[in-house]
JSON list of C-alpha atoms and ligand atoms in Angstrom, two decimals:
[
{"chain": "I", "resi": 253, "resn": "MET", "atom": "CA", "xyz": [17.79, -11.22, 1.34]},
{"chain": "I", "resi": 254, "resn": "SER", "atom": "CA", "xyz": [16.41, -8.59, -1.05]},
{"chain": "I", "resi": 255, "resn": "THR", "atom": "CA", "xyz": [14.71, -5.58, 0.48]},
{"chain": "I", "resi": 256, "resn": "GLY", "atom": "CA", "xyz": [12.71, -2.60, -0.67]},
{"chain": "I", "resi": 257, "resn": "THR", "atom": "CA", "xyz": [13.88, 1.00, -0.92]},
{"chain": "I", "resi": 258, "resn": "VAL", "atom": "CA", "xyz": [12.84, 3.65, 1.61]},
{"chain": "I", "resi": 259, "resn": "LEU", "atom": "CA", "xyz": [11.69, 6.92, 0.05]},
{"chain": "I", "resi": 260, "resn": "ARG", "atom": "CA", "xyz": [10.48, 10.09, 1.76]},
{"chain": "I", "resi": 261, "resn": "GLY", "atom": "CA", "xyz": [7.65, 11.99, 0.08]},
{"chain": "I", "resi": 262, "resn": "ASP", "atom": "CA", "xyz": [4.27, 11.96, -1.54]},
{"chain": "I", "resi": 263, "resn": "ILE", "atom": "CA", "xyz": [3.32, 8.68, -3.22]},
{"chain": "I", "resi": 264, "resn": "THR", "atom": "CA", "xyz": [1.11, 10.46, -5.77]},
{"chain": "I", "resi": 265, "resn": "THR", "atom": "CA", "xyz": [4.17, 11.95, -7.50]},
{"chain": "I", "resi": 266, "resn": "LEU", "atom": "CA", "xyz": [5.88, 8.64, -8.27]},
{"chain": "I", "resi": 267, "resn": "GLU", "atom": "CA", "xyz": [6.31, 7.37, -11.82]},
{"chain": "I", "resi": 268, "resn": "VAL", "atom": "CA", "xyz": [6.04, 3.68, -11.08]},
{"chain": "I", "resi": 269, "resn": "ASP", "atom": "CA", "xyz": [3.92, 0.91, -12.56]},
{"chain": "I", "resi": 270, "resn": "VAL", "atom": "CA", "xyz": [1.64, 0.81, -9.54]},
{"chain": "I", "resi": 271, "resn": "ILE", "atom": "CA", "xyz": [1.12, 2.70, -6.30]},
{"chain": "I", "resi": 272, "resn": "VAL", "atom": "CA", "xyz": [-0.79, 1.15, -3.42]},
{"chain": "I", "resi": 273, "resn": "ASN", "atom": "CA", "xyz": [-3.57, 3.06, -1.72]},
{"chain": "I", "resi": 274, "resn": "ALA", "atom": "CA", "xyz": [-4.47, 2.63, 1.97]},
{"chain": "I", "resi": 275, "resn": "ALA", "atom": "CA", "xyz": [-8.18, 2.44, 1.25]},
{"chain": "I", "resi": 276, "resn": "ASN", "atom": "CA", "xyz": [-11.25, 1.47, 3.24]},
{"chain": "I", "resi": 277, "resn": "SER", "atom": "CA", "xyz": [-13.60, -1.36, 2.32]},
{"chain": "I", "resi": 278, "resn": "GLY", "atom": "CA", "xyz": [-16.14, 0.94, 0.69]},
{"chain": "I", "resi": 279, "resn": "LEU", "atom": "CA", "xyz": [-13.47, 2.20, -1.78]},
{"chain": "I", "resi": 280, "resn": "LEU", "atom": "CA", "xyz": [-15.18, 5.57, -2.01]},
{"chain": "I", "resi": 281, "resn": "GLY", "atom": "CA", "xyz": [-12.23, 7.66, -0.87]},
{"chain": "I", "resi": 282, "resn": "GLY", "atom": "CA", "xyz": [-11.37, 9.31, 2.42]},
{"chain": "I", "resi": 283, "resn": "GLY", "atom": "CA", "xyz": [-8.55, 11.30, 3.99]},
{"chain": "I", "resi": 284, "resn": "GLY", "atom": "CA", "xyz": [-4.83, 10.62, 4.26]},
{"chain": "I", "resi": 285, "resn": "VAL", "atom": "CA", "xyz": [-3.14, 8.93, 1.34]},
{"chain": "I", "resi": 286, "resn": "ASP", "atom": "CA", "xyz": [-6.53, 7.83, -0.02]},
{"chain": "I", "resi": 287, "resn": "GLY", "atom": "CA", "xyz": [-7.67, 11.45, -0.31]},
{"chain": "I", "resi": 288, "resn": "ALA", "atom": "CA", "xyz": [-4.37, 12.48, -1.90]},
{"chain": "I", "resi": 289, "resn": "ILE", "atom": "CA", "xyz": [-4.54, 9.67, -4.49]},
{"chain": "I", "resi": 290, "resn": "HIS", "atom": "CA", "xyz": [-8.16, 10.42, -5.42]},
{"chain": "I", "resi": 291, "resn": "SER", "atom": "CA", "xyz": [-7.52, 14.13, -5.81]},
{"chain": "I", "resi": 292, "resn": "ALA", "atom": "CA", "xyz": [-4.42, 13.59, -7.95]},
{"chain": "I", "resi": 293, "resn": "ALA", "atom": "CA", "xyz": [-6.02, 10.83, -10.08]},
{"chain": "I", "resi": 294, "resn": "GLY", "atom": "CA", "xyz": [-9.21, 12.76, -10.78]},
{"chain": "I", "resi": 295, "resn": "PRO", "atom": "CA", "xyz": [-12.88, 11.81, -10.59]},
{"chain": "I", "resi": 296, "resn": "GLU", "atom": "CA", "xyz": [-12.50, 8.87, -12.97]},
{"chain": "I", "resi": 297, "resn": "LEU", "atom": "CA", "xyz": [-10.83, 6.99, -10.13]},
{"chain": "I", "resi": 298, "resn": "LEU", "atom": "CA", "xyz": [-13.86, 7.32, -7.89]},
{"chain": "I", "resi": 299, "resn": "ALA", "atom": "CA", "xyz": [-16.08, 6.13, -10.73]},
{"chain": "I", "resi": 300, "resn": "ALA", "atom": "CA", "xyz": [-13.87, 3.06, -11.26]},
{"chain": "I", "resi": 301, "resn": "CYS", "atom": "CA", "xyz": [-13.89, 2.27, -7.53]},
{"chain": "I", "resi": 302, "resn": "ARG", "atom": "CA", "xyz": [-17.66, 2.67, -7.37]},
{"chain": "I", "resi": 303, "resn": "GLU", "atom": "CA", "xyz": [-18.00, 0.16, -10.18]},
{"chain": "I", "resi": 304, "resn": "ILE", "atom": "CA", "xyz": [-15.87, -2.38, -8.27]},
{"chain": "I", "resi": 305, "resn": "GLY", "atom": "CA", "xyz": [-18.14, -1.88, -5.30]},
{"chain": "I", "resi": 306, "resn": "GLY", "atom": "CA", "xyz": [-15.89, -2.72, -2.34]},
{"chain": "I", "resi": 307, "resn": "CYS", "atom": "CA", "xyz": [-13.01, -4.78, -1.04]},
{"chain": "I", "resi": 308, "resn": "ALA", "atom": "CA", "xyz": [-12.50, -6.98, 2.02]},
{"chain": "I", "resi": 309, "resn": "THR", "atom": "CA", "xyz": [-9.99, -6.09, 4.71]},
{"chain": "I", "resi": 310, "resn": "GLY", "atom": "CA", "xyz": [-6.66, -7.75, 3.91]},
{"chain": "I", "resi": 311, "resn": "ASP", "atom": "CA", "xyz": [-7.35, -7.77, 0.19]},
{"chain": "I", "resi": 312, "resn": "GLY", "atom": "CA", "xyz": [-6.80, -5.36, -2.70]},
{"chain": "I", "resi": 313, "resn": "VAL", "atom": "CA", "xyz": [-8.27, -4.38, -6.06]},
{"chain": "I", "resi": 314, "resn": "ILE", "atom": "CA", "xyz": [-6.59, -2.71, -9.01]},
{"chain": "I", "resi": 315, "resn": "THR", "atom": "CA", "xyz": [-7.66, 0.25, -11.12]},
{"chain": "I", "resi": 316, "resn": "SER", "atom": "CA", "xyz": [-6.01, 2.49, -13.66]},
{"chain": "I", "resi": 317, "resn": "GLY", "atom": "CA", "xyz": [-4.01, 5.43, -12.29]},
{"chain": "I", "resi": 318, "resn": "PHE", "atom": "CA", "xyz": [-5.94, 7.87, -14.51]},
{"chain": "I", "resi": 319, "resn": "ARG", "atom": "CA", "xyz": [-4.23, 11.29, -14.11]},
{"chain": "I", "resi": 320, "resn": "LEU", "atom": "CA", "xyz": [-1.50, 9.97, -11.81]},
{"chain": "I", "resi": 321, "resn": "PRO", "atom": "CA", "xyz": [2.00, 9.39, -13.13]},
{"chain": "I", "resi": 322, "resn": "ALA", "atom": "CA", "xyz": [1.61, 5.79, -11.89]},
{"chain": "I", "resi": 323, "resn": "ARG", "atom": "CA", "xyz": [-0.05, 3.45, -14.42]},
{"chain": "I", "resi": 324, "resn": "HIS", "atom": "CA", "xyz": [-2.18, 1.63, -11.83]},
{"chain": "I", "resi": 325, "resn": "VAL", "atom": "CA", "xyz": [-3.45, 1.92, -8.29]},
{"chain": "I", "resi": 326, "resn": "ILE", "atom": "CA", "xyz": [-3.97, -1.08, -6.03]},
{"chain": "I", "resi": 327, "resn": "HIS", "atom": "CA", "xyz": [-6.51, -0.20, -3.35]},
{"chain": "I", "resi": 328, "resn": "ALA", "atom": "CA", "xyz": [-5.55, -2.31, -0.34]},
{"chain": "I", "resi": 329, "resn": "VAL", "atom": "CA", "xyz": [-7.69, -2.32, 2.78]},
{"chain": "I", "resi": 330, "resn": "GLY", "atom": "CA", "xyz": [-5.67, -2.51, 5.96]},
{"chain": "I", "resi": 331, "resn": "PRO", "atom": "CA", "xyz": [-7.04, -3.47, 9.36]},
{"chain": "I", "resi": 332, "resn": "ILE", "atom": "CA", "xyz": [-8.13, -0.93, 11.94]},
{"chain": "I", "resi": 333, "resn": "TRP", "atom": "CA", "xyz": [-5.88, -1.41, 15.00]},
{"chain": "I", "resi": 334, "resn": "ARG", "atom": "CA", "xyz": [-7.98, -2.76, 17.87]},
{"chain": "I", "resi": 335, "resn": "GLY", "atom": "CA", "xyz": [-5.23, -3.77, 20.27]},
{"chain": "I", "resi": 336, "resn": "GLY", "atom": "CA", "xyz": [-3.65, -6.52, 18.18]},
{"chain": "I", "resi": 337, "resn": "GLY", "atom": "CA", "xyz": [-5.89, -9.43, 19.11]},
{"chain": "I", "resi": 338, "resn": "HIS", "atom": "CA", "xyz": [-8.24, -9.19, 16.16]},
{"chain": "I", "resi": 339, "resn": "ASP", "atom": "CA", "xyz": [-6.02, -10.67, 13.42]},
{"chain": "I", "resi": 340, "resn": "GLU", "atom": "CA", "xyz": [-4.53, -7.27, 12.67]},
{"chain": "I", "resi": 341, "resn": "PRO", "atom": "CA", "xyz": [-1.00, -8.61, 11.95]},
{"chain": "I", "resi": 342, "resn": "GLU", "atom": "CA", "xyz": [-2.28, -11.30, 9.58]},
{"chain": "I", "resi": 343, "resn": "LEU", "atom": "CA", "xyz": [-4.64, -8.89, 7.83]},
{"chain": "I", "resi": 344, "resn": "LEU", "atom": "CA", "xyz": [-1.88, -6.33, 7.37]},
{"chain": "I", "resi": 345, "resn": "ALA", "atom": "CA", "xyz": [0.52, -8.98, 6.03]},
{"chain": "I", "resi": 346, "resn": "SER", "atom": "CA", "xyz": [-2.20, -10.10, 3.66]},
{"chain": "I", "resi": 347, "resn": "CYS", "atom": "CA", "xyz": [-2.51, -6.56, 2.25]},
{"chain": "I", "resi": 348, "resn": "TYR", "atom": "CA", "xyz": [1.16, -6.60, 1.27]},
{"chain": "I", "resi": 349, "resn": "ARG", "atom": "CA", "xyz": [1.03, -10.14, -0.13]},
{"chain": "I", "resi": 350, "resn": "ARG", "atom": "CA", "xyz": [-2.15, -9.56, -2.14]},
{"chain": "I", "resi": 351, "resn": "SER", "atom": "CA", "xyz": [-0.89, -6.23, -3.51]},
{"chain": "I", "resi": 352, "resn": "LEU", "atom": "CA", "xyz": [2.31, -7.87, -4.70]},
{"chain": "I", "resi": 353, "resn": "GLU", "atom": "CA", "xyz": [0.40, -10.78, -6.26]},
{"chain": "I", "resi": 354, "resn": "ILE", "atom": "CA", "xyz": [-1.93, -8.41, -8.09]},
{"chain": "I", "resi": 355, "resn": "ALA", "atom": "CA", "xyz": [1.05, -6.37, -9.29]},
{"chain": "I", "resi": 356, "resn": "VAL", "atom": "CA", "xyz": [2.64, -9.52, -10.77]},
{"chain": "I", "resi": 357, "resn": "GLN", "atom": "CA", "xyz": [-0.64, -10.52, -12.42]},
{"chain": "I", "resi": 358, "resn": "HIS", "atom": "CA", "xyz": [-0.71, -7.11, -14.11]},
{"chain": "I", "resi": 359, "resn": "HIS", "atom": "CA", "xyz": [2.91, -7.34, -15.29]},
{"chain": "I", "resi": 360, "resn": "CYS", "atom": "CA", "xyz": [4.10, -4.53, -13.06]},
{"chain": "I", "resi": 361, "resn": "SER", "atom": "CA", "xyz": [7.80, -4.29, -12.30]},
{"chain": "I", "resi": 362, "resn": "SER", "atom": "CA", "xyz": [7.74, -1.36, -9.89]},
{"chain": "I", "resi": 363, "resn": "ILE", "atom": "CA", "xyz": [5.44, -0.81, -6.93]},
{"chain": "I", "resi": 364, "resn": "ALA", "atom": "CA", "xyz": [5.31, 1.79, -4.15]},
{"chain": "I", "resi": 365, "resn": "PHE", "atom": "CA", "xyz": [3.60, 1.24, -0.79]},
{"chain": "I", "resi": 366, "resn": "PRO", "atom": "CA", "xyz": [2.49, 3.77, 1.79]},
{"chain": "I", "resi": 367, "resn": "ALA", "atom": "CA", "xyz": [2.50, 2.71, 5.46]},
{"chain": "I", "resi": 368, "resn": "ILE", "atom": "CA", "xyz": [-0.85, 0.92, 5.26]},
{"chain": "I", "resi": 369, "resn": "SER", "atom": "CA", "xyz": [-2.97, 1.26, 8.45]},
{"chain": "I", "resi": 370, "resn": "CYS", "atom": "CA", "xyz": [-0.42, 3.58, 10.12]},
{"chain": "I", "resi": 371, "resn": "GLY", "atom": "CA", "xyz": [-2.50, 6.76, 9.95]},
{"chain": "I", "resi": 372, "resn": "ALA", "atom": "CA", "xyz": [-6.23, 6.93, 10.64]},
{"chain": "I", "resi": 373, "resn": "TYR", "atom": "CA", "xyz": [-6.31, 3.18, 11.31]},
{"chain": "I", "resi": 374, "resn": "GLY", "atom": "CA", "xyz": [-3.86, 3.53, 14.21]},
{"chain": "I", "resi": 375, "resn": "TYR", "atom": "CA", "xyz": [-1.54, 0.55, 13.66]},
{"chain": "I", "resi": 376, "resn": "PRO", "atom": "CA", "xyz": [1.67, 0.92, 15.71]},
{"chain": "I", "resi": 377, "resn": "ILE", "atom": "CA", "xyz": [4.25, 2.04, 13.18]},
{"chain": "I", "resi": 378, "resn": "ASP", "atom": "CA", "xyz": [7.22, -0.11, 14.23]},
{"chain": "I", "resi": 379, "resn": "ALA", "atom": "CA", "xyz": [5.11, -3.27, 14.23]},
{"chain": "I", "resi": 380, "resn": "ALA", "atom": "CA", "xyz": [3.54, -2.40, 10.88]},
{"chain": "I", "resi": 381, "resn": "ALA", "atom": "CA", "xyz": [6.93, -1.65, 9.31]},
{"chain": "I", "resi": 382, "resn": "ARG", "atom": "CA", "xyz": [8.28, -5.03, 10.49]},
{"chain": "I", "resi": 383, "resn": "ILE", "atom": "CA", "xyz": [5.36, -6.79, 8.78]},
{"chain": "I", "resi": 384, "resn": "ALA", "atom": "CA", "xyz": [5.78, -4.77, 5.58]},
{"chain": "I", "resi": 385, "resn": "VAL", "atom": "CA", "xyz": [9.53, -5.45, 5.39]},
{"chain": "I", "resi": 386, "resn": "ARG", "atom": "CA", "xyz": [9.08, -9.16, 6.17]},
{"chain": "I", "resi": 387, "resn": "GLU", "atom": "CA", "xyz": [6.39, -9.68, 3.51]},
{"chain": "I", "resi": 388, "resn": "VAL", "atom": "CA", "xyz": [8.21, -7.68, 0.85]},
{"chain": "I", "resi": 389, "resn": "GLY", "atom": "CA", "xyz": [11.48, -9.48, 1.63]},
{"chain": "I", "resi": 390, "resn": "ALA", "atom": "CA", "xyz": [9.83, -12.89, 1.27]},
{"chain": "I", "resi": 391, "resn": "PHE", "atom": "CA", "xyz": [8.23, -11.81, -2.00]},
{"chain": "I", "resi": 392, "resn": "LEU", "atom": "CA", "xyz": [11.49, -10.44, -3.41]},
{"chain": "I", "resi": 393, "resn": "ASP", "atom": "CA", "xyz": [13.24, -13.73, -2.74]},
{"chain": "I", "resi": 394, "resn": "ALA", "atom": "CA", "xyz": [10.84, -15.26, -5.27]},
{"chain": "I", "resi": 395, "resn": "TYR", "atom": "CA", "xyz": [10.48, -12.22, -7.61]},
{"chain": "I", "resi": 396, "resn": "PRO", "atom": "CA", "xyz": [13.76, -10.29, -7.45]},
{"chain": "I", "resi": 397, "resn": "GLY", "atom": "CA", "xyz": [12.83, -8.28, -10.55]},
{"chain": "I", "resi": 398, "resn": "MET", "atom": "CA", "xyz": [10.21, -6.17, -8.78]},
{"chain": "I", "resi": 399, "resn": "ALA", "atom": "CA", "xyz": [11.36, -2.71, -7.60]},
{"chain": "I", "resi": 400, "resn": "VAL", "atom": "CA", "xyz": [9.56, -2.09, -4.30]},
{"chain": "I", "resi": 401, "resn": "SER", "atom": "CA", "xyz": [9.51, 1.27, -2.51]},
{"chain": "I", "resi": 402, "resn": "PHE", "atom": "CA", "xyz": [8.26, 2.09, 0.97]},
{"chain": "I", "resi": 403, "resn": "VAL", "atom": "CA", "xyz": [7.05, 5.67, 0.79]},
{"chain": "I", "resi": 404, "resn": "CYS", "atom": "CA", "xyz": [7.27, 7.57, 4.07]},
{"chain": "I", "resi": 405, "resn": "PHE", "atom": "CA", "xyz": [5.19, 10.71, 4.34]},
{"chain": "I", "resi": 406, "resn": "ASP", "atom": "CA", "xyz": [6.41, 11.56, 7.83]},
{"chain": "I", "resi": 407, "resn": "SER", "atom": "CA", "xyz": [9.62, 11.23, 9.79]},
{"chain": "I", "resi": 408, "resn": "GLU", "atom": "CA", "xyz": [8.28, 8.68, 12.28]},
{"chain": "I", "resi": 409, "resn": "VAL", "atom": "CA", "xyz": [7.46, 6.23, 9.51]},
{"chain": "I", "resi": 410, "resn": "GLN", "atom": "CA", "xyz": [10.78, 6.90, 7.82]},
{"chain": "I", "resi": 411, "resn": "SER", "atom": "CA", "xyz": [12.69, 6.19, 11.08]},
{"chain": "I", "resi": 412, "resn": "ALA", "atom": "CA", "xyz": [10.82, 2.90, 11.52]},
{"chain": "I", "resi": 413, "resn": "TYR", "atom": "CA", "xyz": [11.77, 1.70, 8.02]},
{"chain": "I", "resi": 414, "resn": "ARG", "atom": "CA", "xyz": [15.33, 2.98, 8.26]},
{"chain": "I", "resi": 415, "resn": "ALA", "atom": "CA", "xyz": [15.79, 1.10, 11.54]},
{"chain": "I", "resi": 416, "resn": "LEU", "atom": "CA", "xyz": [14.88, -2.09, 9.69]},
{"chain": "I", "resi": 417, "resn": "LEU", "atom": "CA", "xyz": [16.50, -1.47, 6.33]},
{"chain": "I", "resi": 418, "resn": "GLY", "atom": "CA", "xyz": [19.32, 1.01, 7.03]},
{"chain": "F", "resi": 9, "resn": "APR", "atom": "N1", "xyz": [1.95, 9.74, 0.30]},
{"chain": "F", "resi": 9, "resn": "APR", "atom": "C1", "xyz": [2.44, 8.75, 1.07]},
{"chain": "F", "resi": 9, "resn": "APR", "atom": "N2", "xyz": [1.98, 8.48, 2.31]},
{"chain": "F", "resi": 9, "resn": "APR", "atom": "C2", "xyz": [0.99, 9.27, 2.78]},
{"chain": "F", "resi": 9, "resn": "APR", "atom": "C3", "xyz": [0.42, 10.33, 2.04]},
{"chain": "F", "resi": 9, "resn": "APR", "atom": "C4", "xyz": [0.94, 10.55, 0.73]},
{"chain": "F", "resi": 9, "resn": "APR", "atom": "N3", "xyz": [0.47, 11.52, -0.05]},
{"chain": "F", "resi": 9, "resn": "APR", "atom": "N4", "xyz": [-0.55, 10.91, 2.80]},
{"chain": "F", "resi": 9, "resn": "APR", "atom": "C5", "xyz": [-0.57, 10.27, 3.97]},
{"chain": "F", "resi": 9, "resn": "APR", "atom": "N5", "xyz": [0.36, 9.28, 3.97]},
{"chain": "F", "resi": 9, "resn": "APR", "atom": "C6", "xyz": [0.71, 8.34, 5.03]},
{"chain": "F", "resi": 9, "resn": "APR", "atom": "C7", "xyz": [0.31, 8.67, 6.44]},
{"chain": "F", "resi": 9, "resn": "APR", "atom": "O1", "xyz": [1.24, 9.61, 7.01]},
{"chain": "F", "resi": 9, "resn": "APR", "atom": "C8", "xyz": [0.39, 7.33, 7.13]},
{"chain": "F", "resi": 9, "resn": "APR", "atom": "O2", "xyz": [1.75, 7.05, 7.52]},
{"chain": "F", "resi": 9, "resn": "APR", "atom": "O3", "xyz": [0.05, 7.11, 4.79]},
{"chain": "F", "resi": 9, "resn": "APR", "atom": "C9", "xyz": [0.02, 6.36, 6.00]},
{"chain": "F", "resi": 9, "resn": "APR", "atom": "C10", "xyz": [-1.36, 5.73, 6.14]},
{"chain": "F", "resi": 9, "resn": "APR", "atom": "O4", "xyz": [-2.27, 6.66, 6.69]},
{"chain": "F", "resi": 9, "resn": "APR", "atom": "P1", "xyz": [-3.78, 6.81, 6.20]},
{"chain": "F", "resi": 9, "resn": "APR", "atom": "O5", "xyz": [-3.80, 7.44, 4.86]},
{"chain": "F", "resi": 9, "resn": "APR", "atom": "O6", "xyz": [-4.52, 7.47, 7.29]},
{"chain": "F", "resi": 9, "resn": "APR", "atom": "O7", "xyz": [-4.27, 5.28, 5.99]},
{"chain": "F", "resi": 9, "resn": "APR", "atom": "P2", "xyz": [-4.77, 4.17, 7.06]},
{"chain": "F", "resi": 9, "resn": "APR", "atom": "O8", "xyz": [-4.20, 4.34, 8.40]},
{"chain": "F", "resi": 9, "resn": "APR", "atom": "O9", "xyz": [-4.61, 2.86, 6.35]},
{"chain": "F", "resi": 9, "resn": "APR", "atom": "O10", "xyz": [-6.32, 4.49, 7.21]},
{"chain": "F", "resi": 9, "resn": "APR", "atom": "C11", "xyz": [-7.18, 4.22, 6.14]},
{"chain": "F", "resi": 9, "resn": "APR", "atom": "O11", "xyz": [-8.10, 6.42, 6.20]},
{"chain": "F", "resi": 9, "resn": "APR", "atom": "O12", "xyz": [-8.60, 8.15, 4.84]},
{"chain": "F", "resi": 9, "resn": "APR", "atom": "C12", "xyz": [-8.96, 6.99, 5.23]},
{"chain": "F", "resi": 9, "resn": "APR", "atom": "O13", "xyz": [-10.17, 6.17, 3.33]},
{"chain": "F", "resi": 9, "resn": "APR", "atom": "C13", "xyz": [-9.11, 5.89, 4.22]},
{"chain": "F", "resi": 9, "resn": "APR", "atom": "O14", "xyz": [-10.72, 5.02, 5.69]},
{"chain": "F", "resi": 9, "resn": "APR", "atom": "C14", "xyz": [-9.42, 4.83, 5.18]},
{"chain": "F", "resi": 9, "resn": "APR", "atom": "C15", "xyz": [-8.43, 5.07, 6.29]}
]
């Protein structure tokens, strides 16, 4: 089975076709990776997000990357962890699937994901990493030409991915 690549660092520095943002449904920015992406992309990104108007949990929308080295940003909205009985696993899986679908529709051949929902939204990291790796693996079986990176900003996230992917 194909897998993604585990990288340690800041997703805003990557020269890939598309980086994924862990956004909220209002799309108007926030902290964490969302704040980092907006500050690196510049104010045009906020204007583009405002024009889109919002995004449902489990879905994603695409914008330009503006001042980022990445060409595009997919703003995916992960679930807030509420104990696991509120469709959180399915909604998180849907974020990965939708992001990959949108990337294909926009002719992207490289994509980098942060650990969606694993910061402010409180999703248990090991469980989230298993979902991410499963969804990306299933996608890569159908689209082996896509280069997929899992970007780990902290050591806990990196350990979770390394345990799954080596
Ligand atoms: N590059 C890569 N990963 C990063 C970066 C970065 N520059 N900054 C933070 N991260 C990591 C965090 O360490 C965490 O593992 O991204 C993961 C997701 O954390 P959050 O950014 O807090 O995202 P999430 O848990 O999905 O919460 C989304 O936070 O800031 C708000 O607007 C955002 O309301 C939304 C919520």
